[in-house]
Amino acid sequence: MREYFFPAVLFHAFRGRNCAEIMNKGKANGDFTERRRRIMLKLALIGKDVSKSDSAKMHTFDLKELGSGCTYELISLAKEDFDSCVKKLLAEYDAFNVTIPYKLDIIPYLKELKGDAKTFGAVNLVKDGIGYNTDGEGFMLMLKNNGIETAGKKVLVLGAGGAGRSVVKKLSDAGAQVFVYDLKTENAQELQREFGNLKVVEQLSPEDYFMIVNVTGVGMHKTEGRSPVGEDILSRCEAAVDLIYVPRKSEFLRIAETLGKKIVNGEGMLFYQAYYGDCILLGRDPDAAEAKKLFEEYRRKFAD
Protein backbone atom coordinates (compact mmCIF):
# COMPACT_ATOMS: atom_id res chain seq x y z
CA MET A 1 0.00 0.00 0.00
CA ARG A 2 1.34 3.39 -0.91
CA GLU A 3 1.57 5.92 1.91
CA TYR A 4 1.17 9.69 1.82
CA PHE A 5 2.54 12.01 4.45
CA PHE A 6 0.90 15.20 5.69
CA PRO A 7 2.11 16.33 8.17
CA ALA A 8 3.65 13.36 9.98
CA VAL A 9 0.48 11.31 9.52
CA LEU A 10 0.15 8.18 7.38
CA PHE A 11 -2.84 8.49 5.10
CA HIS A 12 -3.48 4.77 4.51
CA ALA A 13 -7.17 5.46 4.02
CA PHE A 14 -6.65 7.80 1.06
CA ARG A 15 -4.66 5.64 -1.36
CA GLY A 16 -4.66 7.11 -4.86
CA ARG A 17 -5.32 10.68 -3.72
CA ASN A 18 -2.67 13.27 -3.07
CA CYS A 19 -2.25 15.25 0.13
CA ALA A 20 -3.38 18.53 -1.42
CA GLU A 21 -6.71 16.96 -2.41
CA ILE A 22 -7.23 15.56 1.06
CA MET A 23 -6.29 18.83 2.75
CA ASN A 24 -8.47 20.97 0.51
CA LYS A 25 -11.44 18.68 0.92
CA GLY A 26 -10.99 18.69 4.69
CA LYS A 27 -10.73 22.47 4.78
CA ALA A 28 -13.80 22.82 2.62
CA ASN A 29 -15.73 20.56 4.96
CA GLY A 30 -14.26 22.23 8.05
CA ASP A 31 -13.31 18.85 9.48
CA PHE A 32 -9.69 18.32 8.40
CA THR A 33 -8.41 18.26 11.99
CA GLU A 34 -10.92 15.61 13.00
CA ARG A 35 -10.10 13.54 9.91
CA ARG A 36 -6.41 13.72 10.77
CA ARG A 37 -7.01 12.63 14.36
CA ARG A 38 -8.85 9.51 13.28
CA ILE A 39 -5.99 8.32 11.07
CA MET A 40 -3.88 5.38 12.22
CA LEU A 41 -0.47 6.64 13.34
CA LYS A 42 2.64 4.55 12.78
CA LEU A 43 4.56 4.68 16.06
CA ALA A 44 7.37 2.86 17.86
CA LEU A 45 9.47 2.76 21.01
CA ILE A 46 13.25 2.32 20.94
CA GLY A 47 15.43 1.35 23.89
CA LYS A 48 18.06 -1.15 24.93
CA ASP A 49 15.47 -3.71 26.05
CA VAL A 50 11.80 -2.81 25.67
CA SER A 51 10.48 -6.36 25.50
CA LYS A 52 8.43 -5.94 28.68
CA SER A 53 7.28 -2.38 28.02
CA ASP A 54 3.60 -1.46 28.37
CA SER A 55 4.04 1.51 26.03
CA ALA A 56 2.27 -0.10 23.07
CA LYS A 57 -0.72 -1.01 25.22
CA MET A 58 -0.90 2.46 26.77
CA HIS A 59 -0.58 4.45 23.55
CA THR A 60 -3.08 2.23 21.75
CA PHE A 61 -5.56 2.71 24.60
CA ASP A 62 -4.95 6.46 24.86
CA LEU A 63 -5.22 7.20 21.17
CA LYS A 64 -8.39 5.16 20.80
CA GLU A 65 -9.98 7.05 23.70
CA LEU A 66 -8.86 10.34 22.14
CA GLY A 67 -10.48 9.47 18.82
CA SER A 68 -7.50 8.19 16.85
CA GLY A 69 -5.50 4.98 16.60
CA CYS A 70 -2.04 3.59 15.99
CA THR A 71 0.21 0.71 15.18
CA TYR A 72 2.98 0.59 17.78
CA GLU A 73 6.23 -1.39 17.59
CA LEU A 74 8.60 -2.22 20.43
CA ILE A 75 12.18 -2.11 19.12
CA SER A 76 14.97 -3.37 21.40
CA LEU A 77 18.09 -1.81 19.99
CA ALA A 78 21.80 -2.51 20.36
CA LYS A 79 24.15 0.48 20.30
CA GLU A 80 25.66 -0.52 16.96
CA ASP A 81 22.22 -0.52 15.30
CA PHE A 82 21.13 2.84 16.67
CA ASP A 83 22.17 5.01 13.72
CA SER A 84 20.49 2.97 10.99
CA CYS A 85 17.35 2.41 13.03
CA VAL A 86 16.88 6.09 13.89
CA LYS A 87 17.28 7.12 10.26
CA LYS A 88 14.63 4.59 9.25
CA LEU A 89 12.26 5.78 11.98
CA LEU A 90 12.69 9.43 11.00
CA ALA A 91 11.93 8.60 7.37
CA GLU A 92 9.09 6.12 7.74
CA TYR A 93 7.28 6.66 11.04
CA ASP A 94 4.91 9.38 12.21
CA ALA A 95 6.62 9.57 15.59
CA PHE A 96 8.54 7.41 18.03
CA ASN A 97 9.32 7.26 21.72
CA VAL A 98 12.82 6.95 23.17
CA THR A 99 13.82 5.29 26.42
CA ILE A 100 16.93 4.09 28.28
CA PRO A 101 19.71 4.55 27.27
CA TYR A 102 19.10 6.69 24.17
CA LYS A 103 17.38 9.85 25.46
CA LEU A 104 20.54 11.89 24.95
CA ASP A 105 21.97 9.93 21.99
CA ILE A 106 18.97 10.85 19.83
CA ILE A 107 19.57 14.61 20.03
CA PRO A 108 22.18 14.99 17.22
CA TYR A 109 19.66 13.47 14.77
CA LEU A 110 17.00 16.10 15.45
CA LYS A 111 16.25 19.47 13.84
CA GLU A 112 15.08 21.10 17.05
CA LEU A 113 14.25 20.54 20.72
CA LYS A 114 11.09 22.00 22.19
CA GLY A 115 9.79 22.66 25.68
CA ASP A 116 11.13 20.39 28.39
CA ALA A 117 13.40 18.56 25.95
CA LYS A 118 15.29 21.81 25.43
CA THR A 119 15.36 22.49 29.17
CA PHE A 120 16.38 18.98 30.24
CA GLY A 121 18.64 18.11 27.33
CA ALA A 122 16.89 14.74 27.02
CA VAL A 123 14.23 13.46 24.63
CA ASN A 124 11.52 10.81 25.01
CA LEU A 125 9.39 11.67 21.95
CA VAL A 126 10.30 12.51 18.36
CA LYS A 127 7.80 13.89 15.86
CA ASP A 128 8.69 15.51 12.52
CA GLY A 129 12.36 15.48 13.50
CA ILE A 130 11.60 17.55 16.62
CA GLY A 131 12.42 16.29 20.11
CA TYR A 132 10.03 16.57 23.05
CA ASN A 133 10.15 15.40 26.64
CA THR A 134 7.01 14.50 28.58
CA ASP A 135 8.74 12.58 31.40
CA GLY A 136 8.71 15.48 33.83
CA GLU A 137 5.04 16.28 33.36
CA GLY A 138 4.19 12.60 33.74
CA PHE A 139 6.26 12.29 36.91
CA MET A 140 4.76 15.32 38.63
CA LEU A 141 1.19 14.31 37.77
CA MET A 142 1.93 10.85 39.19
CA LEU A 143 3.06 12.42 42.47
CA LYS A 144 0.02 14.70 42.60
CA ASN A 145 -2.42 11.86 42.01
CA ASN A 146 -0.75 9.84 44.77
CA GLY A 147 -1.06 12.69 47.26
CA ILE A 148 2.66 13.45 47.42
CA GLU A 149 3.63 17.10 47.91
CA THR A 150 7.35 17.90 47.74
CA ALA A 151 7.57 21.70 48.11
CA GLY A 152 10.07 22.61 50.80
CA LYS A 153 10.99 18.95 51.44
CA LYS A 154 14.23 17.03 51.02
CA VAL A 155 14.19 14.60 48.11
CA LEU A 156 16.98 12.21 47.15
CA VAL A 157 17.14 11.22 43.48
CA LEU A 158 19.16 8.10 42.69
CA GLY A 159 20.52 8.46 39.16
CA ALA A 160 21.43 11.38 36.91
CA GLY A 161 20.65 9.96 33.47
CA GLY A 162 17.99 10.96 30.94
CA ALA A 163 14.99 10.34 33.20
CA GLY A 164 16.89 11.71 36.17
CA ARG A 165 17.38 15.04 34.44
CA SER A 166 13.65 15.62 34.01
CA VAL A 167 12.79 14.40 37.51
CA VAL A 168 15.44 16.60 39.14
CA LYS A 169 14.43 19.74 37.25
CA LYS A 170 10.70 19.33 37.87
CA LEU A 171 11.20 18.64 41.57
CA SER A 172 13.47 21.66 41.88
CA ASP A 173 10.97 23.87 40.04
CA ALA A 174 8.26 22.64 42.42
CA GLY A 175 10.25 23.89 45.41
CA ALA A 176 11.79 20.64 46.64
CA GLN A 177 15.28 20.52 48.14
CA VAL A 178 16.85 18.12 45.66
CA PHE A 179 19.83 15.87 46.37
CA VAL A 180 21.30 13.76 43.56
CA TYR A 181 23.41 10.63 43.82
CA ASP A 182 24.96 8.79 40.89
CA LEU A 183 27.61 6.08 40.84
CA LYS A 184 29.49 8.43 38.53
CA THR A 185 29.66 11.58 40.64
CA GLU A 186 30.54 13.65 37.57
CA ASN A 187 27.06 12.95 36.14
CA ALA A 188 25.42 14.47 39.20
CA GLN A 189 27.87 17.37 39.12
CA GLU A 190 26.94 18.03 35.50
CA LEU A 191 23.28 18.34 36.51
CA GLN A 192 24.29 20.72 39.27
CA ARG A 193 26.15 22.92 36.79
CA GLU A 194 23.18 22.94 34.42
CA PHE A 195 20.31 23.35 36.86
CA GLY A 196 22.08 24.95 39.81
CA ASN A 197 19.51 24.46 42.54
CA LEU A 198 20.48 20.99 43.78
CA LYS A 199 23.09 19.28 45.91
CA VAL A 200 25.39 16.45 44.87
CA VAL A 201 25.68 13.45 47.20
CA GLU A 202 29.08 11.84 46.73
CA GLN A 203 28.59 9.06 49.26
CA LEU A 204 25.26 7.72 50.50
CA SER A 205 24.56 7.65 54.21
CA PRO A 206 21.33 7.57 56.26
CA GLU A 207 19.63 10.97 56.11
CA ASP A 208 16.13 12.27 56.86
CA TYR A 209 14.86 12.56 53.29
CA PHE A 210 11.12 12.97 52.79
CA MET A 211 11.22 10.96 49.55
CA ILE A 212 13.73 8.80 47.69
CA VAL A 213 13.30 8.35 43.94
CA ASN A 214 14.98 5.53 42.00
CA VAL A 215 15.66 6.46 38.38
CA THR A 216 18.68 4.16 37.94
CA GLY A 217 16.95 1.19 36.32
CA VAL A 218 18.44 -1.10 38.98
CA GLY A 219 15.73 -3.62 39.80
CA MET A 220 14.51 -4.51 36.32
CA HIS A 221 15.63 -6.92 33.59
CA LYS A 222 18.96 -8.50 34.52
CA THR A 223 19.08 -6.61 37.83
CA GLU A 224 15.60 -7.71 38.95
CA GLY A 225 15.68 -8.57 42.65
CA ARG A 226 18.30 -5.94 43.41
CA SER A 227 17.90 -2.50 44.97
CA PRO A 228 20.17 0.53 44.52
CA VAL A 229 20.00 1.15 48.29
CA GLY A 230 19.26 -0.89 51.39
CA GLU A 231 17.24 -0.59 54.58
CA ASP A 232 19.71 1.82 56.17
CA ILE A 233 18.97 4.48 53.54
CA LEU A 234 15.24 3.78 53.14
CA SER A 235 14.49 3.54 56.86
CA ARG A 236 14.45 7.30 57.37
CA CYS A 237 12.36 8.44 54.40
CA GLU A 238 8.55 8.76 54.28
CA ALA A 239 7.97 7.79 50.64
CA ALA A 240 9.79 5.72 48.03
CA VAL A 241 9.14 6.17 44.31
CA ASP A 242 10.56 3.87 41.64
CA LEU A 243 10.27 4.69 37.94
CA ILE A 244 10.39 0.93 37.33
CA TYR A 245 6.97 -0.65 36.79
CA VAL A 246 8.08 -4.15 35.71
CA PRO A 247 8.11 -5.82 38.15
CA ARG A 248 5.18 -3.96 39.74
CA LYS A 249 6.96 -4.03 43.07
CA SER A 250 10.71 -3.76 42.69
CA GLU A 251 13.10 -4.84 45.43
CA PHE A 252 13.58 -1.13 46.21
CA LEU A 253 9.83 -0.75 46.81
CA ARG A 254 9.54 -4.08 48.62
CA ILE A 255 12.14 -2.99 51.16
CA ALA A 256 10.45 0.38 51.61
CA GLU A 257 7.02 -1.22 52.05
CA THR A 258 8.41 -3.62 54.66
CA LEU A 259 9.62 -0.54 56.54
CA GLY A 260 6.11 0.97 56.43
CA LYS A 261 6.85 3.62 53.80
CA LYS A 262 4.47 4.92 51.15
CA ILE A 263 5.46 3.36 47.82
CA VAL A 264 4.71 4.31 44.22
CA ASN A 265 5.89 2.49 41.10
CA GLY A 266 6.42 4.08 37.69
CA GLU A 267 3.27 2.87 35.93
CA GLY A 268 1.47 6.17 36.49
CA MET A 269 4.39 8.20 35.17
CA LEU A 270 4.61 6.02 32.06
CA PHE A 271 0.90 6.41 31.39
CA TYR A 272 0.83 10.15 31.98
CA GLN A 273 3.92 10.86 29.87
CA ALA A 274 2.32 8.75 27.12
CA TYR A 275 -0.88 10.79 27.42
CA TYR A 276 1.01 14.09 27.18
CA GLY A 277 2.92 12.74 24.18
CA ASP A 278 -0.26 11.63 22.44
CA CYS A 279 -1.69 15.11 22.91
CA ILE A 280 1.37 16.46 21.07
CA LEU A 281 0.78 13.99 18.24
CA LEU A 282 -2.85 15.02 17.93
CA GLY A 283 -2.27 18.75 18.36
CA ARG A 284 -4.57 18.99 21.37
CA ASP A 285 -4.16 20.59 24.78
CA PRO A 286 -3.57 18.12 27.63
CA ASP A 287 -5.90 18.09 30.61
CA ALA A 288 -4.78 16.71 33.98
CA ALA A 289 -8.29 15.63 34.97
CA GLU A 290 -8.75 13.82 31.67
CA ALA A 291 -5.38 12.10 32.09
CA LYS A 292 -6.30 10.88 35.58
CA LYS A 293 -9.66 9.58 34.37
CA LEU A 294 -8.05 7.75 31.45
CA PHE A 295 -5.47 6.15 33.75
CA GLU A 296 -8.20 4.92 36.08
CA GLU A 297 -10.04 3.42 33.09
CA TYR A 298 -6.81 1.88 31.80
CA ARG A 299 -6.08 0.22 35.14
CA ARG A 300 -9.59 -1.17 35.37
CA LYS A 301 -9.32 -2.59 31.87
CA PHE A 302 -5.84 -4.06 32.25
CA ALA A 303 -5.84 -4.95 35.96
CA ASP A 304 -3.40 -7.76 36.73
PDB file of N, CA and C in Angstrom, residues 57-58 295-304:
ATOM      1  N   LYS A  57       0.617  -0.860  24.658  1.00  0.00           N
ATOM      2  CA  LYS A  57      -0.724  -1.009  25.220  1.00  0.00           C
ATOM      3  C   LYS A  57      -1.292   0.340  25.651  1.00  0.00           C
ATOM      4  N   MET A  58      -0.442   1.157  26.271  1.00  0.00           N
ATOM      5  CA  MET A  58      -0.896   2.458  26.765  1.00  0.00           C
ATOM      6  C   MET A  58      -1.225   3.419  25.633  1.00  0.00           C
ATOM      7  N   PHE A 295      -6.322   7.114  33.045  1.00  0.00           N
ATOM      8  CA  PHE A 295      -5.467   6.153  33.752  1.00  0.00           C
ATOM      9  C   PHE A 295      -6.307   5.207  34.610  1.00  0.00           C
ATOM     10  N   GLU A 296      -7.313   5.759  35.269  1.00  0.00           N
ATOM     11  CA  GLU A 296      -8.203   4.919  36.079  1.00  0.00           C
ATOM     12  C   GLU A 296      -8.928   3.906  35.202  1.00  0.00           C
ATOM     13  N   GLU A 297      -9.365   4.334  34.022  1.00  0.00           N
ATOM     14  CA  GLU A 297     -10.036   3.422  33.093  1.00  0.00           C
ATOM     15  C   GLU A 297      -9.061   2.367  32.570  1.00  0.00           C
ATOM     16  N   TYR A 298      -7.846   2.802  32.281  1.00  0.00           N
ATOM     17  CA  TYR A 298      -6.814   1.883  31.798  1.00  0.00           C
ATOM     18  C   TYR A 298      -6.535   0.794  32.832  1.00  0.00           C
ATOM     19  N   ARG A 299      -6.391   1.188  34.086  1.00  0.00           N
ATOM     20  CA  ARG A 299      -6.077   0.219  35.138  1.00  0.00           C
ATOM     21  C   ARG A 299      -7.227  -0.759  35.361  1.00  0.00           C
ATOM     22  N   ARG A 300      -8.450  -0.267  35.241  1.00  0.00           N
ATOM     23  CA  ARG A 300      -9.595  -1.173  35.368  1.00  0.00           C
ATOM     24  C   ARG A 300      -9.602  -2.197  34.232  1.00  0.00           C
ATOM     25  N   LYS A 301      -9.276  -1.715  33.040  1.00  0.00           N
ATOM     26  CA  LYS A 301      -9.316  -2.589  31.869  1.00  0.00           C
ATOM     27  C   LYS A 301      -8.191  -3.607  31.876  1.00  0.00           C
ATOM     28  N   PHE A 302      -7.010  -3.183  32.325  1.00  0.00           N
ATOM     29  CA  PHE A 302      -5.837  -4.055  32.254  1.00  0.00           C
ATOM     30  C   PHE A 302      -5.333  -4.462  33.636  1.00  0.00           C
ATOM     31  N   ALA A 303      -6.236  -4.561  34.606  1.00  0.00           N
ATOM     32  CA  ALA A 303      -5.840  -4.954  35.961  1.00  0.00           C
ATOM     33  C   ALA A 303      -5.199  -6.331  35.933  1.00  0.00           C
ATOM     34  N   ASP A 304      -4.105  -6.468  36.680  1.00  0.00           N
ATOM     35  CA  ASP A 304      -3.395  -7.762  36.734  1.00  0.00           C
ATOM     36  C   ASP A 304      -4.303  -8.829  37.342  1.00  0.00           C
TER      37      ASP A 304
END
